[in-house]
Coordinates of C-alpha atoms in Angstrom, one line a residue:
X197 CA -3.1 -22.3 4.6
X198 CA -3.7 -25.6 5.8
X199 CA -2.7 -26.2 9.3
X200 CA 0.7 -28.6 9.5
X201 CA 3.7 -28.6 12.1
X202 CA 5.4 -26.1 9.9
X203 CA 2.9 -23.9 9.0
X204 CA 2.6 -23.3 13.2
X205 CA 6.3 -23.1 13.5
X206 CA 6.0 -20.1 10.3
X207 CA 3.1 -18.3 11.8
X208 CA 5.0 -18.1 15.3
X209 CA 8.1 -17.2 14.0
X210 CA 5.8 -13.7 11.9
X211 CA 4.0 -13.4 15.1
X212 CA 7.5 -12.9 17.1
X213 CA 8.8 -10.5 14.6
X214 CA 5.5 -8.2 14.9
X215 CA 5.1 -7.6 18.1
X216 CA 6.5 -3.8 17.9
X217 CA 4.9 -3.3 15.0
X218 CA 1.3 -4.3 16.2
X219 CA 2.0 -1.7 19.4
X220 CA 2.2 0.7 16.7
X221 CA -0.5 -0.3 14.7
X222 CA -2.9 -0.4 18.0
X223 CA -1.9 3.2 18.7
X224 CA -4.5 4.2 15.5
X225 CA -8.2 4.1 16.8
X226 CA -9.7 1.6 15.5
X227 CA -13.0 3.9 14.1
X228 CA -9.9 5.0 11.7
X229 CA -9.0 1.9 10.8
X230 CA -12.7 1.1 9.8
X231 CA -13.4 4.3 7.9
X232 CA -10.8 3.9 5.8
X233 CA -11.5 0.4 4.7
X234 CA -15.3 1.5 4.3
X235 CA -14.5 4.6 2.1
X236 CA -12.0 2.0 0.2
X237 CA -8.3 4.7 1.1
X238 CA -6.3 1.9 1.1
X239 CA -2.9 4.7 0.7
X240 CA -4.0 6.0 4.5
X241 CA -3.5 2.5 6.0
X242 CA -0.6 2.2 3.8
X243 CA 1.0 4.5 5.1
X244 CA 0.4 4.0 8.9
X245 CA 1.4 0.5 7.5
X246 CA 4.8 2.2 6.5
X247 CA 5.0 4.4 9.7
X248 CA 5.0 1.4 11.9
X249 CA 7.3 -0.6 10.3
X250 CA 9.9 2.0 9.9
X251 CA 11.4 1.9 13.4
X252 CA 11.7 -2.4 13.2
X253 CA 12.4 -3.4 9.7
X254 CA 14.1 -2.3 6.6
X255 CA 12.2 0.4 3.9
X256 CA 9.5 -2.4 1.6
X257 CA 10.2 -5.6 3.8
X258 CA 7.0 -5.5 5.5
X259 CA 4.4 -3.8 3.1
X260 CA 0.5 -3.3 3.3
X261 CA -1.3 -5.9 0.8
X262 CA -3.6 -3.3 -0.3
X263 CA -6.4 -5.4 1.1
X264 CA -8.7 -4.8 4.2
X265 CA -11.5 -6.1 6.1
X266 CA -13.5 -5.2 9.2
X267 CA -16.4 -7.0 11.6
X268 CA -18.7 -5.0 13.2
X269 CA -21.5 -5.1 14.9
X270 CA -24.1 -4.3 17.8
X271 CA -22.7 -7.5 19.8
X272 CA -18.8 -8.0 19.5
X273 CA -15.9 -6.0 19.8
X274 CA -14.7 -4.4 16.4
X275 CA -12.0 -6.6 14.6
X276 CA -9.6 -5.1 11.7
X277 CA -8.2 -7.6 9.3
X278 CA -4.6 -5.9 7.2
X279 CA -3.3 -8.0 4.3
X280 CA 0.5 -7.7 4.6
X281 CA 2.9 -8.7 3.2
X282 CA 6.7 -9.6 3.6
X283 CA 9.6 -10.1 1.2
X284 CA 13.4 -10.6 2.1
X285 CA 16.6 -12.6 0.8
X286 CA 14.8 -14.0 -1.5
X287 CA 11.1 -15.5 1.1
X288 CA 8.0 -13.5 0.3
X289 CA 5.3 -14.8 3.2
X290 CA 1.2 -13.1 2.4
X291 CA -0.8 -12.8 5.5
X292 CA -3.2 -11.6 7.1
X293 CA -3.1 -9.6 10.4
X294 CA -6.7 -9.6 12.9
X295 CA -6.4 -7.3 15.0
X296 CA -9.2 -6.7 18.3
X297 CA -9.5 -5.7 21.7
X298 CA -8.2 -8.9 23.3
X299 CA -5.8 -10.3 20.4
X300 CA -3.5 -10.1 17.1
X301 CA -3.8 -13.0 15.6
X302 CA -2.2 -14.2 12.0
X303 CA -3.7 -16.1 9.2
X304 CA -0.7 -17.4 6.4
X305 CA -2.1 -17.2 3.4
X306 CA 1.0 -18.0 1.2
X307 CA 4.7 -18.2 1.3
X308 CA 6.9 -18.0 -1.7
X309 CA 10.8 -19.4 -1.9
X310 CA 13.0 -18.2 -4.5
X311 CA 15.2 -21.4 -4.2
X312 CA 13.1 -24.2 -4.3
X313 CA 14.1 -28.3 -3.6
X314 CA 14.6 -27.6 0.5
X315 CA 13.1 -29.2 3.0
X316 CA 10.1 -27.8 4.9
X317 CA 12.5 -27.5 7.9
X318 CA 14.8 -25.7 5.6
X319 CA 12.4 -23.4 4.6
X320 CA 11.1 -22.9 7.9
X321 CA 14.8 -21.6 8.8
X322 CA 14.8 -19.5 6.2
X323 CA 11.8 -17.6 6.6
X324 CA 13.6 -16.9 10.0
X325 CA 16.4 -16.2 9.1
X326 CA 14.9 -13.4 6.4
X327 CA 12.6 -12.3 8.7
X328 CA 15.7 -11.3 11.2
X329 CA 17.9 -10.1 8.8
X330 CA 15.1 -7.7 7.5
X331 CA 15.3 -6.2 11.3
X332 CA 17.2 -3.0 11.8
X333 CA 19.6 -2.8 14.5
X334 CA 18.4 -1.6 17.8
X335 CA 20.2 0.5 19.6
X336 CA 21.1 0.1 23.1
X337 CA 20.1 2.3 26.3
X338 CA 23.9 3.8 26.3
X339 CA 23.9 5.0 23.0
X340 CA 20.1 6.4 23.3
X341 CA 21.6 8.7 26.2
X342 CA 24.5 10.1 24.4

């Protein structure tokens, strides 16, 4: 996507809303990760896709793309690149998530609005908005201990 005041705004915004989920996703070694891409078993990172998500958003909000990539070689770190996608109230945002040793970083490809004749700043909102309406509640400390 090409690179505009809003698309930055967009990207941060599904950067801020991933950062559990990325934990999660970091916990898998990344030889996993790579072997699974290789031997094209898509359904495995699926569902450590699913398993990740499940404690941060609501069931097929945050989905894997069914697309992969990885870099490797015998001079860099390993990098793992997840298609994913999102879809709430209406905003469907395609991206992709790069994942290494010393970053996540996320690449919009596309995002789709159901209602269309808003403003880019509208839009922007909105993706926000869907994006924190398609958390679950967290629950606090208290009611963890009882």
């Amino acid at each position: 996507m090409k690179r505009t005041q809003y698309s930055v705004a967009r990207v941060e915004i599904i950067s801020n809303h991933l950062t559990e989920v990325i934990q999660d996703l970091r916990l898998v070694d990344v030889a996993d990760y790579i072997a699974f891409i290789r031997c094209e078993l898509f359904g495995n990172i699926a569902d450590i896709v699913n398993s990740a998500t499940e404690l941060t958003f609501y069931p097929d909000t945050l989905t894997f793309g069914l697309g992969g990539e990885y870099a490797l070689d015998w001079n860099t770190a390993p990098k793992v690149m997840l298609d994913l996608e999102f879809s709430n109230m209406g905003v469907n945002a395609y991206f992709r998530l790069t994942l290494s040793s010393e970053s996540a970083e996320i690449d919009l490809h596309h995002l789709r609005f159901a209602e269309t004749g808003h403003s880019p700043a509208q839009n922007t909102a909105l993706l926000a908005q869907a994006f924190e309406n398609a958390r679950l509640p967290q629950l606090s400390a208290s009611a963890k201990a009882q």
